[in-house]
mmCIF file of C-alpha atoms in Angstrom:
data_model
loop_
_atom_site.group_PDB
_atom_site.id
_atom_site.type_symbol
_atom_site.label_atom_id
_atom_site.label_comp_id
_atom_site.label_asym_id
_atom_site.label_seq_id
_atom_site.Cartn_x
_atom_site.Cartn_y
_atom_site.Cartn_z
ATOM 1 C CA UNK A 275 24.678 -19.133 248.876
ATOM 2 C CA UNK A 276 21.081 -18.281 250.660
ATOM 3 C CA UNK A 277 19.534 -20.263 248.505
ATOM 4 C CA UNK A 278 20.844 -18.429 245.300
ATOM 5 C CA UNK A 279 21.776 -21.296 242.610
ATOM 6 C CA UNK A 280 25.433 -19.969 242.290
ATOM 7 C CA UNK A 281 25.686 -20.901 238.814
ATOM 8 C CA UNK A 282 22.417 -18.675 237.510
ATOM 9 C CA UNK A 283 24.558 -15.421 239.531
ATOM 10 C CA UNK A 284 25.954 -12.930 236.528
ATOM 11 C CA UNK A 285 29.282 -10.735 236.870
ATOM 12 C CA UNK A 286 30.577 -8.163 234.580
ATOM 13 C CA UNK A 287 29.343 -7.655 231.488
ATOM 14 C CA UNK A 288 27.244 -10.894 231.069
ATOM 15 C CA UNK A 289 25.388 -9.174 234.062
ATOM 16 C CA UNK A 290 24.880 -5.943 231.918
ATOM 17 C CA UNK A 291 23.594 -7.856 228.672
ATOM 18 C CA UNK A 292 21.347 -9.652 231.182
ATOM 19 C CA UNK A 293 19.459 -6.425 232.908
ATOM 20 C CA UNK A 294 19.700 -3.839 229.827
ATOM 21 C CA UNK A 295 22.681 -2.168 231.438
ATOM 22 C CA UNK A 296 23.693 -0.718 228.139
ATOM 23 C CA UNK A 297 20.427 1.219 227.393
ATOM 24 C CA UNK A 298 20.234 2.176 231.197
ATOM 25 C CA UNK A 299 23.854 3.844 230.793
ATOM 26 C CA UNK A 300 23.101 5.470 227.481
ATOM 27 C CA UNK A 301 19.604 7.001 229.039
ATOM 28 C CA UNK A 302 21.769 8.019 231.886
ATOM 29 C CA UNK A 303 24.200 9.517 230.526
ATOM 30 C CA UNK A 304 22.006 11.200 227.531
ATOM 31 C CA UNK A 305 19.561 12.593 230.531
ATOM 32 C CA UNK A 306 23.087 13.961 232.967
ATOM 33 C CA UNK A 307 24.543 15.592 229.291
ATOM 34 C CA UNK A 308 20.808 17.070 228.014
ATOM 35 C CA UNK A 309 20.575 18.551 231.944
ATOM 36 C CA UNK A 310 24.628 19.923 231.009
ATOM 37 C CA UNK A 311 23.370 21.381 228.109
ATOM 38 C CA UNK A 312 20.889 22.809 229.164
ATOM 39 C CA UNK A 313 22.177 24.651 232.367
ATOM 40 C CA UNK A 314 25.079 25.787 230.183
ATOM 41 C CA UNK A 315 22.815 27.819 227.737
ATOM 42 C CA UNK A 316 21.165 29.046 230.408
ATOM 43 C CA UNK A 317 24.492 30.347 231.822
ATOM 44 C CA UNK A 318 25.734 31.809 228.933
ATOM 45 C CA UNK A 319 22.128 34.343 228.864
ATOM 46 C CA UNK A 320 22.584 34.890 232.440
ATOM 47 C CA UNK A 321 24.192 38.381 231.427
ATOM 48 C CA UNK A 322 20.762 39.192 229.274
ATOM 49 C CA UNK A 323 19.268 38.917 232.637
ATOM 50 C CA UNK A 324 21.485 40.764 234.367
ATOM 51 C CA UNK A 325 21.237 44.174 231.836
ATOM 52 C CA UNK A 326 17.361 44.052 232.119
ATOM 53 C CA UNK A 327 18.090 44.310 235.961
ATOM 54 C CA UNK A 328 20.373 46.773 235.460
ATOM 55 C CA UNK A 329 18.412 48.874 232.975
ATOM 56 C CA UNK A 330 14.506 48.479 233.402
ATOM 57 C CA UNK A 331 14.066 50.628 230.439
ATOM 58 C CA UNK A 332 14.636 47.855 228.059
ATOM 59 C CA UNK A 333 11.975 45.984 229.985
ATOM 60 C CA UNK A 334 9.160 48.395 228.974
ATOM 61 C CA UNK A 335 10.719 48.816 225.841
ATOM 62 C CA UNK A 336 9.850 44.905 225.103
ATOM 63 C CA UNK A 337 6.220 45.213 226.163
ATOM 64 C CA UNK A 338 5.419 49.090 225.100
ATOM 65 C CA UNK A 339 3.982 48.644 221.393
ATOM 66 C CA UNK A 340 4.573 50.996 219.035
ATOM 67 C CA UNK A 341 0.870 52.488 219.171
ATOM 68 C CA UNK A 342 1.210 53.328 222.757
ATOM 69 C CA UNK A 343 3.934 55.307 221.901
ATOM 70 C CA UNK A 344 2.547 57.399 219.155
ATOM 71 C CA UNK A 345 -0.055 57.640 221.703
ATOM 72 C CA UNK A 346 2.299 58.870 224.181
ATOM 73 C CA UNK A 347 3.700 61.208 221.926
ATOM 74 C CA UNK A 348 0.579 63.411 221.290
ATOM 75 C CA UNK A 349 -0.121 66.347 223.191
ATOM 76 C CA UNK A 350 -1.721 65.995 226.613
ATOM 77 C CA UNK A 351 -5.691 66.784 226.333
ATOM 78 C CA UNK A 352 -5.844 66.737 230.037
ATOM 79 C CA UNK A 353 -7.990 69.474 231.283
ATOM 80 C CA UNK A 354 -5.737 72.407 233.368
ATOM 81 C CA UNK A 355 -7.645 74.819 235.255
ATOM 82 C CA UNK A 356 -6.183 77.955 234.291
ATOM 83 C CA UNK A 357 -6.432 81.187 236.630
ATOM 84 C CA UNK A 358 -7.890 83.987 235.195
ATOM 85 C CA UNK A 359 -5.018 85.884 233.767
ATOM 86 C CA UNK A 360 -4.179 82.786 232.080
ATOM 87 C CA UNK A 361 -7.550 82.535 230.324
ATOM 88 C CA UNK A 362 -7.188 86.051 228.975
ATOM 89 C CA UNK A 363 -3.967 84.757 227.687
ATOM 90 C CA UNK A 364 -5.768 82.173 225.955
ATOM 91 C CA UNK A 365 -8.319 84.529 224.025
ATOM 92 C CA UNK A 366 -5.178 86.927 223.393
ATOM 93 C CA UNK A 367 -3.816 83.818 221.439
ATOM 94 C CA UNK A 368 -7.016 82.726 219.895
ATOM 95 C CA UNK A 369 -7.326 85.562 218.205
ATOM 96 C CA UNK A 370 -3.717 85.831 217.023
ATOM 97 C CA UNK A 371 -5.078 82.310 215.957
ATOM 98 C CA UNK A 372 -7.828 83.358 213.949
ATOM 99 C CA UNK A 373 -5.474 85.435 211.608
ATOM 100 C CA UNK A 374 -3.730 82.618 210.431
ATOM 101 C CA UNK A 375 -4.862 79.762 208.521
ATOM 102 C CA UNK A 376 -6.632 76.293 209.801
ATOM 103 C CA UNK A 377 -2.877 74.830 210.401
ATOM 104 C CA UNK A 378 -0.949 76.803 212.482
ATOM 105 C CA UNK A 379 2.837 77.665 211.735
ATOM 106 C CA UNK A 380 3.670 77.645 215.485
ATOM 107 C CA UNK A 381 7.278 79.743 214.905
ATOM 108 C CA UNK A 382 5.040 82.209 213.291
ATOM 109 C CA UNK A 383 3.017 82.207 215.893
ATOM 110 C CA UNK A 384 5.112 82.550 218.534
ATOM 111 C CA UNK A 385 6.913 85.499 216.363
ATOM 112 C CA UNK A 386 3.688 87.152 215.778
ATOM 113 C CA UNK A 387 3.098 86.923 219.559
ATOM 114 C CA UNK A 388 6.862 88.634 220.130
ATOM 115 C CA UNK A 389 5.651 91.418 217.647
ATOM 116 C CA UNK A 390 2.504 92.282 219.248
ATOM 117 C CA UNK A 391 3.750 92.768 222.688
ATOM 118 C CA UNK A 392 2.606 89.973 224.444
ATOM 119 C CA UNK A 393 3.914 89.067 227.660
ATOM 120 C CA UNK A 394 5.850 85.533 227.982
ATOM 121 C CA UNK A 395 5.084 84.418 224.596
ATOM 122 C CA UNK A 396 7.166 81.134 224.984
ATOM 123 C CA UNK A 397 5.687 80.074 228.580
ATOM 124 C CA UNK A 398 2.207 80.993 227.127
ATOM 125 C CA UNK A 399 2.930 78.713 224.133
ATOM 126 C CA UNK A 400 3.703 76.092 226.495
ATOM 127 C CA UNK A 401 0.897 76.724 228.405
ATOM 128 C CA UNK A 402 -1.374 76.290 225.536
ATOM 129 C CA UNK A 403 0.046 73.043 224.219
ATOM 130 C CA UNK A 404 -0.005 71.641 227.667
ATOM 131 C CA UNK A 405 -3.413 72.269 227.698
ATOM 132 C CA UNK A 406 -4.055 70.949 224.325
ATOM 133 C CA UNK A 407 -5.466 73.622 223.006
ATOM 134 C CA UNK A 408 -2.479 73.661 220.781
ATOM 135 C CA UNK A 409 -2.266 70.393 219.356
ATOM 136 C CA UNK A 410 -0.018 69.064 216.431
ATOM 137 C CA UNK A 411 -0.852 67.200 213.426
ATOM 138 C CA UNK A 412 1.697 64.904 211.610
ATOM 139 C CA UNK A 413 2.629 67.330 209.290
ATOM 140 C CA UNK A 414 4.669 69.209 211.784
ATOM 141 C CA UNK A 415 1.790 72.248 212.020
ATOM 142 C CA UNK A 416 -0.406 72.755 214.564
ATOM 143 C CA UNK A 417 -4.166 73.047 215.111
ATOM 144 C CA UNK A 418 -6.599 75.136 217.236
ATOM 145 C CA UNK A 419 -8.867 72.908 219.120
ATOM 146 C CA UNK A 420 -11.938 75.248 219.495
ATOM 147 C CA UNK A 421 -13.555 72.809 222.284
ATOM 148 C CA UNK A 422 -10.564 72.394 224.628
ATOM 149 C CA UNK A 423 -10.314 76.387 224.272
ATOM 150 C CA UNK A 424 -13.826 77.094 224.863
ATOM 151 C CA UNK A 425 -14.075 74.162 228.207
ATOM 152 C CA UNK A 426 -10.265 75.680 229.525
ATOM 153 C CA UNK A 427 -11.735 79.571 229.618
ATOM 154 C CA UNK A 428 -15.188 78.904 230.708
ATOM 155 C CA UNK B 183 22.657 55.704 238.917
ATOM 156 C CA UNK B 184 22.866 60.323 238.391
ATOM 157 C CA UNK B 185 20.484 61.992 236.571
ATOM 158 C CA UNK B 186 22.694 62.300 233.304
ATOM 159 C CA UNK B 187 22.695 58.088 233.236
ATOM 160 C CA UNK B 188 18.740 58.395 234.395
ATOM 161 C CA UNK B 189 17.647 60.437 231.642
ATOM 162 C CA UNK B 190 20.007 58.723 229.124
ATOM 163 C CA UNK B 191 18.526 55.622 229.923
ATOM 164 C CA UNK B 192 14.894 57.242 229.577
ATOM 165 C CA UNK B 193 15.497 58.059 226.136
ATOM 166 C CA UNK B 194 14.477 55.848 223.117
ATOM 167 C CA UNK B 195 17.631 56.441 221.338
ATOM 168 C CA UNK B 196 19.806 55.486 224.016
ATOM 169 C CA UNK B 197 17.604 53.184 226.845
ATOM 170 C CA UNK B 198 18.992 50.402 224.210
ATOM 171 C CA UNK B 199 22.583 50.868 225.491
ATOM 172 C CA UNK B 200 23.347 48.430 228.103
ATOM 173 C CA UNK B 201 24.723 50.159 231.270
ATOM 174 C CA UNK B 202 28.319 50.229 230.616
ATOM 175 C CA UNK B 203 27.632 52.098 227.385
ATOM 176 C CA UNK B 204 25.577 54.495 229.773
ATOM 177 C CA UNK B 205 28.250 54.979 231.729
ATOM 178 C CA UNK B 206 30.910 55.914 229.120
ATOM 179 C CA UNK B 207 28.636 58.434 227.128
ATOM 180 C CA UNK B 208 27.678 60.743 230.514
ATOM 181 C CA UNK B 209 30.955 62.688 230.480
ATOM 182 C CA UNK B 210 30.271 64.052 226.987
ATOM 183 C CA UNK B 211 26.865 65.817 228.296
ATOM 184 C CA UNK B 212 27.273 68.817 230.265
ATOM 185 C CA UNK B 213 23.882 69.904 232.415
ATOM 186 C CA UNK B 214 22.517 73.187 231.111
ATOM 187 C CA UNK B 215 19.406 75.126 233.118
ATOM 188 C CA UNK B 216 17.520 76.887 230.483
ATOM 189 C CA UNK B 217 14.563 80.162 230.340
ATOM 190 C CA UNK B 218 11.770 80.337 227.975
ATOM 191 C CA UNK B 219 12.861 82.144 225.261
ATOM 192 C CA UNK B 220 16.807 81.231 225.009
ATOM 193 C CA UNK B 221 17.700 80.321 222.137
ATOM 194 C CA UNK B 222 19.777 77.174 221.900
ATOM 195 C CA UNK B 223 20.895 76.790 217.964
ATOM 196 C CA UNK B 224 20.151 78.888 215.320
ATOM 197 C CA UNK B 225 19.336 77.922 211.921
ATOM 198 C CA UNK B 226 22.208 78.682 209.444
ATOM 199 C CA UNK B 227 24.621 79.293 211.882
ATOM 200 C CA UNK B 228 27.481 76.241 212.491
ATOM 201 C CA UNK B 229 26.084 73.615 214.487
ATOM 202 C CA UNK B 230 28.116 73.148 217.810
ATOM 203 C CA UNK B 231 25.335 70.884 220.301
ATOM 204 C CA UNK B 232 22.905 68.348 220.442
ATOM 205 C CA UNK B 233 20.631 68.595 223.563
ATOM 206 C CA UNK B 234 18.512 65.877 225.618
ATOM 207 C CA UNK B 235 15.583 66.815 227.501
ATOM 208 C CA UNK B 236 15.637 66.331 230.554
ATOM 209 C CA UNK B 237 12.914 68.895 232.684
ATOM 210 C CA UNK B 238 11.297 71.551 230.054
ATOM 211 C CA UNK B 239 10.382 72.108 227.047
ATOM 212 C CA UNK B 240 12.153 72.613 223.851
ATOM 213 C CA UNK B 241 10.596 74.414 220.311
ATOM 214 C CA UNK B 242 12.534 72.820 217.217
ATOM 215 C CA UNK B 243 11.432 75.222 214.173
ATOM 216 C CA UNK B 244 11.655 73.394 211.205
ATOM 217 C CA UNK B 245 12.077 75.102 207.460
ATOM 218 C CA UNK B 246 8.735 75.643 205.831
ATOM 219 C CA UNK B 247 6.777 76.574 209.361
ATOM 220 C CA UNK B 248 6.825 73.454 210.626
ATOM 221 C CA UNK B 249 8.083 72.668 214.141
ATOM 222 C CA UNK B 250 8.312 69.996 217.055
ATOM 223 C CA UNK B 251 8.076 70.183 220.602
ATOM 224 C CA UNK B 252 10.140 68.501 222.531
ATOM 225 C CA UNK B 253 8.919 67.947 225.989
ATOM 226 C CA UNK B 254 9.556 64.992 227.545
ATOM 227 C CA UNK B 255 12.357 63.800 229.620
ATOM 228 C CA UNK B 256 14.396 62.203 226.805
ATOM 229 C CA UNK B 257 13.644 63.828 223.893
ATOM 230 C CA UNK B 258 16.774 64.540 221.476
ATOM 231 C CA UNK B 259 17.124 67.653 219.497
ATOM 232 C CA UNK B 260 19.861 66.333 217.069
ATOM 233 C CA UNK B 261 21.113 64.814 214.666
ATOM 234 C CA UNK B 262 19.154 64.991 210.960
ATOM 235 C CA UNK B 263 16.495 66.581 212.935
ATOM 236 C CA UNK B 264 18.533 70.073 214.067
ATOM 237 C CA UNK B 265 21.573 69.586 211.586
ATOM 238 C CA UNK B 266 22.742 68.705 208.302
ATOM 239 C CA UNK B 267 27.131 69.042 207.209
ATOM 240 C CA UNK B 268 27.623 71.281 210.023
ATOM 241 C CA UNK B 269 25.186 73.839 209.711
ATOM 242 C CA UNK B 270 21.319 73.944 212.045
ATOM 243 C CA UNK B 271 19.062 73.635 209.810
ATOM 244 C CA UNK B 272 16.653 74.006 212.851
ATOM 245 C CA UNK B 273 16.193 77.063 215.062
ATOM 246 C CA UNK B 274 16.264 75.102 218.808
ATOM 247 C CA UNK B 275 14.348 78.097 221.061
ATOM 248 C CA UNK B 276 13.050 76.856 224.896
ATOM 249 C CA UNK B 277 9.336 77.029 226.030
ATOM 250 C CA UNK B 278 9.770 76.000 229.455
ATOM 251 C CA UNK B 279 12.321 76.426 231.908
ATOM 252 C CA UNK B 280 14.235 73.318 233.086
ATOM 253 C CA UNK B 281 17.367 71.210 232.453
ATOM 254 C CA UNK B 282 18.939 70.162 229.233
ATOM 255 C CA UNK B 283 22.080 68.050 228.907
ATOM 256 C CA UNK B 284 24.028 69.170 226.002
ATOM 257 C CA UNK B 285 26.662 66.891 223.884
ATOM 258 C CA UNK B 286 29.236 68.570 221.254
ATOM 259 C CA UNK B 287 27.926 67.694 217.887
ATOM 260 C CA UNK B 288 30.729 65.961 216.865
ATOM 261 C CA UNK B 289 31.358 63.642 219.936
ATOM 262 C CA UNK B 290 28.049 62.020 218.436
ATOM 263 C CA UNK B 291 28.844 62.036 214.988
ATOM 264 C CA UNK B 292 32.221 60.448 215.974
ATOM 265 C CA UNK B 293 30.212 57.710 217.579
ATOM 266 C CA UNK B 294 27.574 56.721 214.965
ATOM 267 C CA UNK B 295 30.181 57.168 212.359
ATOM 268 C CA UNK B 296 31.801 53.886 213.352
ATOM 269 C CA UNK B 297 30.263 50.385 212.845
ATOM 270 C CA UNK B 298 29.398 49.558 216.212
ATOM 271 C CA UNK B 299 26.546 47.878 218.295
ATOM 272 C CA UNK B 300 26.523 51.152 220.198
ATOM 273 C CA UNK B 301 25.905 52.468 216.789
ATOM 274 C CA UNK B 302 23.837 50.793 215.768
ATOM 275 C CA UNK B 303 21.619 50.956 218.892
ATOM 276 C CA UNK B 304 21.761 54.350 218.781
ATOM 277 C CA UNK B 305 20.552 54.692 215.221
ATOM 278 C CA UNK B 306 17.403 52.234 216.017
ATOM 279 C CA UNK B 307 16.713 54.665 218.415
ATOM 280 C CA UNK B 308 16.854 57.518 216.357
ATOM 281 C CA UNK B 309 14.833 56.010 213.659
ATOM 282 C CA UNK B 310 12.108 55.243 216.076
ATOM 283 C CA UNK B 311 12.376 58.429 218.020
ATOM 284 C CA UNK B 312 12.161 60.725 214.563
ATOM 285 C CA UNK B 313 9.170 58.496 213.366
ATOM 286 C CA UNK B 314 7.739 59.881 216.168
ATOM 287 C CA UNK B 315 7.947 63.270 217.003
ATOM 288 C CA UNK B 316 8.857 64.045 213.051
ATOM 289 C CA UNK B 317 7.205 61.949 210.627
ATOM 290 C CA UNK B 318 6.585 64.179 207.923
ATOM 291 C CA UNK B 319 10.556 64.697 207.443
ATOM 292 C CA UNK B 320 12.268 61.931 205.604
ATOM 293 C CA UNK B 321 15.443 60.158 205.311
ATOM 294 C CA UNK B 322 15.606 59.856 208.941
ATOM 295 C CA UNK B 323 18.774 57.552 208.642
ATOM 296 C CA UNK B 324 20.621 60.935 207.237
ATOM 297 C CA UNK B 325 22.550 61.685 210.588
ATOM 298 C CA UNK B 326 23.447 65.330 209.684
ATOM 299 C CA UNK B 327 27.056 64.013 209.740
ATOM 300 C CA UNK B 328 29.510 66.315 207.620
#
């Protein structure tokens, strides 16, 4: 038999005991189940994947911390330039301003605004907390920021 | 996806919804176009709508003076914040002209009042989004419910 000694030849299972067939299987067949496993779990989160896609909010909402969006939350301090009839606004409200204490009751502003005749009290309002001169505290009152007001009219 | 979904989706209470949820809460809002100086609830009158920012801005006038300004697409004038058993306890005025989508009261209440995930989500949302914009009120789990 080309040289082989036919006697040293193995069949069946003496030829398994002989070459470590029985650890090769169980590695095999551990490594082809682990690799089952595995694919199945990631399967089964496929639909996680699939609602990110679908709503990117969630997305930011894993990486925005919650500092950012306190952050966020507080009024813009961005500098607007105003036109002129704007900035007379602005000193029409500072002085309404100046009547009231350091916090400002903004409804009461805004009514004492209504009561002395001023034009467009609510867009005005707007217009000053957009520009930060008007900025809230965390007590649900506002404050006058003197240097905002002071860079916005000059 | 229509701006109703979009600006859903932008909000903290509800971008925690998957889609589907989305979906199935856009025919309760109705799109409103608002002026500066409509008022939108009054305080001590029944309470009626909730109302998500979408373009604009919104002045929520708390009791004592106090007050938040609701301004970006998103924010939520509702629940504990506006009402509490069926009465505002918040006059809801508008600052800046733009677009509101408003939601009957009680369509919300009806769906935080059951223990849901969508519930749930929603009330996670609302925790975080009252921390926010109101942290000097408390009890921000109260939903105003009645």
């Amino acid at each position: 038999m080309n040289g082989v000694d036919a006697a040293s030849v193995l069949y069946g299972l003496e030829a398994i005991n002989a070459n470590n067939g029985w650890a090769i299987s169980v590695v095999g067949i551990t490594i082809v189940f682990t690799g089952l496993v595995a694919l199945s779990v990631l399967i089964s989160q496929i639909h996680k994947l699939v609602a990110l896609y679908d709503n990117p909010g969630k997305i930011k909402k894993l990486f925005v911390s919650r500092s950012e969006s306190v952050a966020r939350a507080g009024t813009p301090k961005a500098h607007l330039d105003l036109t002129e009839a704007q900035k007379q606004v602005c000193r029409q409200y500072n002085l309404l301003a100046q009547t009231m204490d350091d916090v400002i009751s903004l409804p009461k502003l805004l009514r004492m605004a209504e009561l002395s005749g001023l034009n467009d009290p609510h867009a005005n309002m707007n217009l000053l907390i957009k520009s930060g001169i008007l900025c809230a505290d965390e007590q649900g009152y506002f404050r006058w920021d003197e240097d905002i007001f002071i860079r916005t009219i000059s | 996806m229509d701006s109703s979904a979009a600006c859903l989706s932008e909000s903290i209470i509800f971008n925690g919804l998957d889609a589907r949820d989305i979906d199935s809460l856009v025919p309760l809002f109705s799109r409103w176009t608002v002026m500066p100086g409509e008022i939108l609830a009054q305080a001590g009158h029944c309470a009626q709508f909730f109302f998500l920012v979408e373009e604009g801005a919104l002045l929520v006038a708390l009791e004592a003076g106090r007050a938040v300004v609701l301004n970006r697409p998103g924010d939520f004038a509702g629940l504990s914040m506006v009402s509490l058993k069926g009465t505002n306890t918040a006059t809801i005025t508008v600052l800046e002209k733009g677009v509101v989508w408003v939601v009957p009261c009680l369509n919300i209440l009806d769906l935080i009042g059951h223990d849901s995930p969508v519930a749930a989500t929603i009330m996670d949302g609302w925790q975080q989004f009252y921390a926010e914009k109101a942290p000097f009120c408390s009890d921000p789990a109260e939903t105003g419910v009645v």
